[in-house]
mmCIF file with all atom_site columns, C-alpha atoms and ligand atoms in Angstrom:
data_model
loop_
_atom_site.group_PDB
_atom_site.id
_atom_site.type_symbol
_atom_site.label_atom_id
_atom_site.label_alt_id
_atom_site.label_comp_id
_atom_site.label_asym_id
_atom_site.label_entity_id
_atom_site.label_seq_id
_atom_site.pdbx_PDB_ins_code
_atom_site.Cartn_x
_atom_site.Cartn_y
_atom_site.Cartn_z
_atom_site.occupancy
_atom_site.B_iso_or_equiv
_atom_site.pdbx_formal_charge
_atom_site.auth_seq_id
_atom_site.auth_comp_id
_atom_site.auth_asym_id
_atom_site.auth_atom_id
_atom_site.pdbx_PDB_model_num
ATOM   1   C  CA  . UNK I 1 1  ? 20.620 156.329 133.557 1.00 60.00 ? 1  UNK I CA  1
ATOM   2   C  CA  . UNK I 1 2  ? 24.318 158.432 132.998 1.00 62.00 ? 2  UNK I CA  1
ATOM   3   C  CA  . UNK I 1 3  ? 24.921 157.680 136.808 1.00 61.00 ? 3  UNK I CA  1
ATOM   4   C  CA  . UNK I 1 4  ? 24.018 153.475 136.280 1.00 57.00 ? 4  UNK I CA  1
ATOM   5   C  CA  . UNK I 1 5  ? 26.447 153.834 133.270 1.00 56.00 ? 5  UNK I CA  1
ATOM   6   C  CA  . UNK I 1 6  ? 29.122 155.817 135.562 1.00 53.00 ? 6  UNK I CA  1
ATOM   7   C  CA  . UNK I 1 7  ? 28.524 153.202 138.469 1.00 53.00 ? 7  UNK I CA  1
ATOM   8   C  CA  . UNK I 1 8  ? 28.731 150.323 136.002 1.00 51.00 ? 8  UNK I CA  1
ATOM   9   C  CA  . UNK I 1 9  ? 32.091 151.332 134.348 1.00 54.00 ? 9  UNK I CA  1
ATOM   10  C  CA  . UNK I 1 10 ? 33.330 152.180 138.447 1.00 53.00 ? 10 UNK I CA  1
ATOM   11  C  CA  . UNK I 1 11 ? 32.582 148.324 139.295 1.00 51.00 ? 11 UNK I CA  1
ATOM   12  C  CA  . UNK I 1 12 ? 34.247 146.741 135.991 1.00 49.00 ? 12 UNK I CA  1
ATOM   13  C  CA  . UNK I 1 13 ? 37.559 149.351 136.788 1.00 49.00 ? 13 UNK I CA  1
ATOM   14  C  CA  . UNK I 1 14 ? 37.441 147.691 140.206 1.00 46.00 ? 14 UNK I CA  1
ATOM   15  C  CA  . UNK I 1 15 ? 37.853 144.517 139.380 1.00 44.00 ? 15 UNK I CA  1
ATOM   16  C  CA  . UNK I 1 16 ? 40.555 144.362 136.830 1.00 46.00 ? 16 UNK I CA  1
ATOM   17  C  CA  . UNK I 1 17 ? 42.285 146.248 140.151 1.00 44.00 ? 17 UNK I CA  1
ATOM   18  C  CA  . UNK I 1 18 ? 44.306 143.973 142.348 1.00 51.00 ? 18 UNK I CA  1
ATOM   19  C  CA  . UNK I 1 19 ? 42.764 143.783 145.859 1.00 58.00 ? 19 UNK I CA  1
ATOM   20  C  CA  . UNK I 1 20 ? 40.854 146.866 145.162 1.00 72.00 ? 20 UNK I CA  1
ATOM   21  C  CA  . UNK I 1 21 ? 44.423 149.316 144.816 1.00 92.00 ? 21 UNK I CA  1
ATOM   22  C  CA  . UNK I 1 22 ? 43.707 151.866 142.537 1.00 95.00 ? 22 UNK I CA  1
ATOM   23  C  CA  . UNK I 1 23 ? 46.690 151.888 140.103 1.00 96.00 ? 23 UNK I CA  1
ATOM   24  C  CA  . UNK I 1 24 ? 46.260 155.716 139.326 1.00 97.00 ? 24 UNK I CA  1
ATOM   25  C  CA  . UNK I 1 25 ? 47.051 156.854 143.017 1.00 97.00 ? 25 UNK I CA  1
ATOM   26  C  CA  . UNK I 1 26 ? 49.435 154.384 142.622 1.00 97.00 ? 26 UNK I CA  1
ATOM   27  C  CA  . UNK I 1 27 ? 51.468 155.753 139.940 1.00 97.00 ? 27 UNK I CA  1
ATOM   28  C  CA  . UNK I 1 28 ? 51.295 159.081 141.933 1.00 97.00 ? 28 UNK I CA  1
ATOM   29  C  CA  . UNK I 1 29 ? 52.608 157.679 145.264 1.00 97.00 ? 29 UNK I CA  1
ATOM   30  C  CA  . UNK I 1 30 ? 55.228 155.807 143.440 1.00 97.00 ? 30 UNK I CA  1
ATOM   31  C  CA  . UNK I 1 31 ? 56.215 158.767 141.250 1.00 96.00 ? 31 UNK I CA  1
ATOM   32  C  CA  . UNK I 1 32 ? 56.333 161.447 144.312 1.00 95.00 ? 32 UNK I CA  1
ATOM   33  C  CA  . UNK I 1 33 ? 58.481 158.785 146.434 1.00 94.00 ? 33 UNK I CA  1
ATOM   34  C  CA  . UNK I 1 34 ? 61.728 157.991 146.201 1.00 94.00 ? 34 UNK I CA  1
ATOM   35  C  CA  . UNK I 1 35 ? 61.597 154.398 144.731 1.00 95.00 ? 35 UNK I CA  1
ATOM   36  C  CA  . UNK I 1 36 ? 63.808 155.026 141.948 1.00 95.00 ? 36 UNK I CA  1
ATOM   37  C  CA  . UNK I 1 37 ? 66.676 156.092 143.818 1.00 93.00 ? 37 UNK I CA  1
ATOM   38  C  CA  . UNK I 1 38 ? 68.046 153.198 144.578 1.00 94.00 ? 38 UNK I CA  1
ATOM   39  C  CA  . UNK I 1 39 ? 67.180 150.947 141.389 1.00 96.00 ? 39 UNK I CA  1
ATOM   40  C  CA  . UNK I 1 40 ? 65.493 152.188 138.184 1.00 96.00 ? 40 UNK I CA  1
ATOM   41  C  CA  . UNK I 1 41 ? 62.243 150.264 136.802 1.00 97.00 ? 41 UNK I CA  1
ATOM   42  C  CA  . UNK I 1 42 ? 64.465 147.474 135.028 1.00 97.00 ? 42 UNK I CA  1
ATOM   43  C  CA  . UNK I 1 43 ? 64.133 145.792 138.103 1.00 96.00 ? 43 UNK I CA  1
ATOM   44  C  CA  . UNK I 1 44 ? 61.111 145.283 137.266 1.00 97.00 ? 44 UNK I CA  1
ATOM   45  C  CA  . UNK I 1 45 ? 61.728 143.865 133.599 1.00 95.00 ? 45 UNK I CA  1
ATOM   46  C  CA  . UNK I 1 46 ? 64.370 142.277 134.220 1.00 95.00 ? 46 UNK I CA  1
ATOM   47  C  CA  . UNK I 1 47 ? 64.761 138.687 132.873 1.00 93.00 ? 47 UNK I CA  1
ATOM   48  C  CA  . UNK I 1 48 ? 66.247 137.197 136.585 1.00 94.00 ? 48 UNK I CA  1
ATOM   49  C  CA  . UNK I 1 49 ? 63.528 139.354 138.354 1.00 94.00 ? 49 UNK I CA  1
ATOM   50  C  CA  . UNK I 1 50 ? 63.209 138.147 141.892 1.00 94.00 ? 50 UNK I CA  1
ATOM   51  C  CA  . UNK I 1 51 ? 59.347 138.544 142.482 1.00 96.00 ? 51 UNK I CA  1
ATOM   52  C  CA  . UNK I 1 52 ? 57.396 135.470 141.445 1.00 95.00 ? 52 UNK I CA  1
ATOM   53  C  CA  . UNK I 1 53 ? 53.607 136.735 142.199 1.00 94.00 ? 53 UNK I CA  1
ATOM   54  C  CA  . UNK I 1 54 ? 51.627 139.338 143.285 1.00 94.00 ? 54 UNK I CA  1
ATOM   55  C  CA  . UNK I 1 55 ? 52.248 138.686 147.339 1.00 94.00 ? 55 UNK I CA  1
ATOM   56  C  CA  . UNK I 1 56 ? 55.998 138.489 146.865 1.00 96.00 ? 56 UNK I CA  1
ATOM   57  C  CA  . UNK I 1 57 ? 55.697 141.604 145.071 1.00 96.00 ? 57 UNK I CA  1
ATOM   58  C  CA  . UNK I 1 58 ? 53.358 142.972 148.284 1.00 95.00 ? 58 UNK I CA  1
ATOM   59  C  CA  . UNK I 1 59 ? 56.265 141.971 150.377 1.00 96.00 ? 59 UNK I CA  1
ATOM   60  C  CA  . UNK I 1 60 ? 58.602 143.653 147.772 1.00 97.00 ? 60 UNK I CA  1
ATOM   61  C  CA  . UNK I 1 61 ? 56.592 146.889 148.234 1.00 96.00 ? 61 UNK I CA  1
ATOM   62  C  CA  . UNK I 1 62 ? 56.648 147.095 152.084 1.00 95.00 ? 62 UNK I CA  1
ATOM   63  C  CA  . UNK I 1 63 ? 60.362 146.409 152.561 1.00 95.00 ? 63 UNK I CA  1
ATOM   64  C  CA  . UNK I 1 64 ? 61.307 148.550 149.599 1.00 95.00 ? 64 UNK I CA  1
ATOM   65  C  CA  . UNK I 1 65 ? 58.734 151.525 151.589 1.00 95.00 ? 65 UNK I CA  1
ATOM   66  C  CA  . UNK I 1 66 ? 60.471 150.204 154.872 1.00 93.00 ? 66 UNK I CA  1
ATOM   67  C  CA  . UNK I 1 67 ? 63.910 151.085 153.699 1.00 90.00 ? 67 UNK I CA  1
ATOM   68  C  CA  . UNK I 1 68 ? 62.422 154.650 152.661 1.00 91.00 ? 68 UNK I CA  1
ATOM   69  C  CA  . UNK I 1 69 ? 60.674 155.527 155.475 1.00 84.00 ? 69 UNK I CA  1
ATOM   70  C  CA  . UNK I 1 70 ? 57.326 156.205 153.621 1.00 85.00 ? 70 UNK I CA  1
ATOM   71  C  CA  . UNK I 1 71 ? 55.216 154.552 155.889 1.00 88.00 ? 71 UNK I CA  1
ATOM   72  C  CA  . UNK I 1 72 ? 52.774 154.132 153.021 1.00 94.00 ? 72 UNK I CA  1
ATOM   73  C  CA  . UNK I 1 73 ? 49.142 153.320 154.399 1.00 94.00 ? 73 UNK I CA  1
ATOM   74  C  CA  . UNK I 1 74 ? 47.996 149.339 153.711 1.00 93.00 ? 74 UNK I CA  1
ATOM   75  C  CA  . UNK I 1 75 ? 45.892 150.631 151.013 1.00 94.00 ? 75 UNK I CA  1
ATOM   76  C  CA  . UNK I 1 76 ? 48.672 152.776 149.277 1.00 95.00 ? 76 UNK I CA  1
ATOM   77  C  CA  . UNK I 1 77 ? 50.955 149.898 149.675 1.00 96.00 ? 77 UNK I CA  1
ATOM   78  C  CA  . UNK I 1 78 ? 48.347 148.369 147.640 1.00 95.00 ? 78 UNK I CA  1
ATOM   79  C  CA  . UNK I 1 79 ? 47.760 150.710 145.125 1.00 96.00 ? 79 UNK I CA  1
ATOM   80  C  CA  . UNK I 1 80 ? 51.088 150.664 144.363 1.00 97.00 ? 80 UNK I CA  1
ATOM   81  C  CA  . UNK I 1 81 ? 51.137 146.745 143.988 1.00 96.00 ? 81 UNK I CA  1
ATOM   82  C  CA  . UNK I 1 82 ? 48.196 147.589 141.916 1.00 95.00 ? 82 UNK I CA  1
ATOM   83  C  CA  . UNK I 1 83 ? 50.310 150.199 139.605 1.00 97.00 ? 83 UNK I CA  1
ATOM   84  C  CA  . UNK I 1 84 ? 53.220 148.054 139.022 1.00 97.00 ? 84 UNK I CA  1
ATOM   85  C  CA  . UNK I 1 85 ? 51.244 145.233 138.585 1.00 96.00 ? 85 UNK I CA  1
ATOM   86  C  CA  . UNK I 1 86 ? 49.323 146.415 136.066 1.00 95.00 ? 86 UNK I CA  1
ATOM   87  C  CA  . UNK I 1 87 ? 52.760 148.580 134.496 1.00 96.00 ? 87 UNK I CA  1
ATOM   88  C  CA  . UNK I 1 88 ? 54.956 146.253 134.450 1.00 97.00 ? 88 UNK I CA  1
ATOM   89  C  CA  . UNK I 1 89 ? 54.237 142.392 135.854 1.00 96.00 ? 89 UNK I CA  1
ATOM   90  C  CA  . UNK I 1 90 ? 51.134 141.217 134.753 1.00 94.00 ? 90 UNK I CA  1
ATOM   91  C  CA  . UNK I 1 91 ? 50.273 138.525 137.496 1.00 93.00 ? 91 UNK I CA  1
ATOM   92  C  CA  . UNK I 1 92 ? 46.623 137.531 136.656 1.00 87.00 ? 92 UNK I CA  1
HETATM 93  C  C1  . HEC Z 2 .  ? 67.161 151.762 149.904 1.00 96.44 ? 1  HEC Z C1  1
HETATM 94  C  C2  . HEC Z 2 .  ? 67.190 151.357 148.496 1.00 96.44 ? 1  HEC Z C2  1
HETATM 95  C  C3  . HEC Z 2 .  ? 65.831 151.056 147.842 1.00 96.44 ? 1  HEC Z C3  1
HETATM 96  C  C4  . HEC Z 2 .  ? 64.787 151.916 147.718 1.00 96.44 ? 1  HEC Z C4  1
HETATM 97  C  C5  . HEC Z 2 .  ? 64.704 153.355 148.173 1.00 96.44 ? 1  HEC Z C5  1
HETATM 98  C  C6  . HEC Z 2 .  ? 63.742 151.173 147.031 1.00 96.44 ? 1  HEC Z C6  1
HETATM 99  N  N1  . HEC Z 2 .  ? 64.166 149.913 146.726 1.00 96.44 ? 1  HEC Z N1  1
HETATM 100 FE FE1 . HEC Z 2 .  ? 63.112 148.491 145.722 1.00 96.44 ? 1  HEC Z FE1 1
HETATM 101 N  N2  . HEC Z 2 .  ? 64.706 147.258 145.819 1.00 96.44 ? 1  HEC Z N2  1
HETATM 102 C  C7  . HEC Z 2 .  ? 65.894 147.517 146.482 1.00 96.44 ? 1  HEC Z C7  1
HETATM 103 C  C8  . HEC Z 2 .  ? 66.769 146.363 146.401 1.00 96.44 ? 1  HEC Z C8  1
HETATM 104 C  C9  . HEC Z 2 .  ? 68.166 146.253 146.997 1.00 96.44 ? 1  HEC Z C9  1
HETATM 105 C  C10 . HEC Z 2 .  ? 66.043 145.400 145.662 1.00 96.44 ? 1  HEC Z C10 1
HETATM 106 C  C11 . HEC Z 2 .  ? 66.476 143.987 145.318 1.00 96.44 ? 1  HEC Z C11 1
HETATM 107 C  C12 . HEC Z 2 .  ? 67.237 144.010 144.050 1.00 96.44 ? 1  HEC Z C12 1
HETATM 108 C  C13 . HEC Z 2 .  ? 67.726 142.639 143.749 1.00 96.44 ? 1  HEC Z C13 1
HETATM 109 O  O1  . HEC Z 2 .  ? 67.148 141.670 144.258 1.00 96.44 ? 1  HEC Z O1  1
HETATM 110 O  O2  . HEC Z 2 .  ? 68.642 142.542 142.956 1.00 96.44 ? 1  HEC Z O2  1
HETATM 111 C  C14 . HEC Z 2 .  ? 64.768 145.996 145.309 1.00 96.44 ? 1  HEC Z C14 1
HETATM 112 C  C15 . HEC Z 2 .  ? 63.796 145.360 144.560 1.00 96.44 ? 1  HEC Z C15 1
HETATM 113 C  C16 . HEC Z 2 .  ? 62.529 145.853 144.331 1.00 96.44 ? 1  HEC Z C16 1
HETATM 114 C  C17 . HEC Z 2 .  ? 61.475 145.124 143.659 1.00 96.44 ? 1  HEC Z C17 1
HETATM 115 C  C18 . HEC Z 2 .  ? 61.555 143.713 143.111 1.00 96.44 ? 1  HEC Z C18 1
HETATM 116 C  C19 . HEC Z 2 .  ? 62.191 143.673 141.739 1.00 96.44 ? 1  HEC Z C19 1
HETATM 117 C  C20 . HEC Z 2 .  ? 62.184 142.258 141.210 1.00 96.44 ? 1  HEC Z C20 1
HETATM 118 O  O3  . HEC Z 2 .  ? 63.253 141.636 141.182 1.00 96.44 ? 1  HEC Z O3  1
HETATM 119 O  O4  . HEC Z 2 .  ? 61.098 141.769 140.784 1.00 96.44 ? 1  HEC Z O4  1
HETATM 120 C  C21 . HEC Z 2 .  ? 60.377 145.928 143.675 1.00 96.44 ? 1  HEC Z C21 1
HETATM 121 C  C22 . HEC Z 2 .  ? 58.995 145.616 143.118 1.00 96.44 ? 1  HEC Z C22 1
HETATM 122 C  C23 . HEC Z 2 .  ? 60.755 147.166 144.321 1.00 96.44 ? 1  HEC Z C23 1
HETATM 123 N  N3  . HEC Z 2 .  ? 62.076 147.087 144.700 1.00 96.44 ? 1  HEC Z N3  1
HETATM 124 C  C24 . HEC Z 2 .  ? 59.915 148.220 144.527 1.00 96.44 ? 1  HEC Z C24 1
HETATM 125 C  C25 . HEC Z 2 .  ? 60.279 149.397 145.171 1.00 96.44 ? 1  HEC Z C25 1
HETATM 126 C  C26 . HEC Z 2 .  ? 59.351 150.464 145.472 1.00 96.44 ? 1  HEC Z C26 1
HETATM 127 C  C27 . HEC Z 2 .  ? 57.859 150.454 145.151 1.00 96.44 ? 1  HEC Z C27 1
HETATM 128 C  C28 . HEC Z 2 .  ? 60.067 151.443 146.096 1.00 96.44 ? 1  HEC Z C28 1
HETATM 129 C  C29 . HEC Z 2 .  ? 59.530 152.756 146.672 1.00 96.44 ? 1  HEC Z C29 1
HETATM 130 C  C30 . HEC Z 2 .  ? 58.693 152.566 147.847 1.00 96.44 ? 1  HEC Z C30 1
HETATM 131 C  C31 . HEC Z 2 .  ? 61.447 150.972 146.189 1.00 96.44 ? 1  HEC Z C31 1
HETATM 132 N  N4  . HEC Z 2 .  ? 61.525 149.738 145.608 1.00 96.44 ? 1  HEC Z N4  1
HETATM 133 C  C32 . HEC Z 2 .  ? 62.495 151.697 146.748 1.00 96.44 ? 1  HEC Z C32 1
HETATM 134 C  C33 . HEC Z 2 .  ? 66.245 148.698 147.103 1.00 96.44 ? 1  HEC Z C33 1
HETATM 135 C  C34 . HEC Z 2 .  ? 65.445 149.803 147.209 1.00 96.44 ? 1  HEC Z C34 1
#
């Protein structure tokens, strides 16, 4: 019953996830890389922010990794779409 409950709660986390990124691992991988050396997070608040929805912000991601030499994974790149979705964006 404890493991229905635990598999339950897994599914529902899922799907509030964008594309299935996992915003936790997110936050690590953006935290542990070097995305703030360039611009701080007010890019991301920013009233004249550039990125529209969540595949311009995808797109935003992978040049941003591109310029850093990261060579995040797809799914990384996504969890960290997921993270800053979730942190700061908001795209349904
Ligand atoms: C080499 C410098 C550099 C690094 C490192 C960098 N960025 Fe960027 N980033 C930029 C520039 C330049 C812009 C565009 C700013 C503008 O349009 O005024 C930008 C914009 C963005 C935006 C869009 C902001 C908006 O207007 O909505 C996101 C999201 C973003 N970066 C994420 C990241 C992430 C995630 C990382 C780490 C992988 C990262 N950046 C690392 C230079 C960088």
């Amino acid at each position: 019953m404890k493991a229905v409950m635990i598999l339950c709660s897994g599914l529902l986390l899922m799907q509030v996830a964008y594309a299935g990124g996992d915003p936790a691992n997110g936050q690590k991988l953006f935290e542990t890389s070097k995305c703030l050396k360039c611009h701080g997070t007010e890019v991301f608040t920013r009233p004249d922010r550039k990125v529209a929805d969540l595949a311009a912000l995808e797109s935003q991601v992978r040049r941003c990794d591109a310029n850093l030499d990261t060579n995040w994974f797809d799914d990384e790149v996504l969890d960290v779409v997921a993270y800053l979705n979730q942190t700061y964006y908001k795209f349904p």
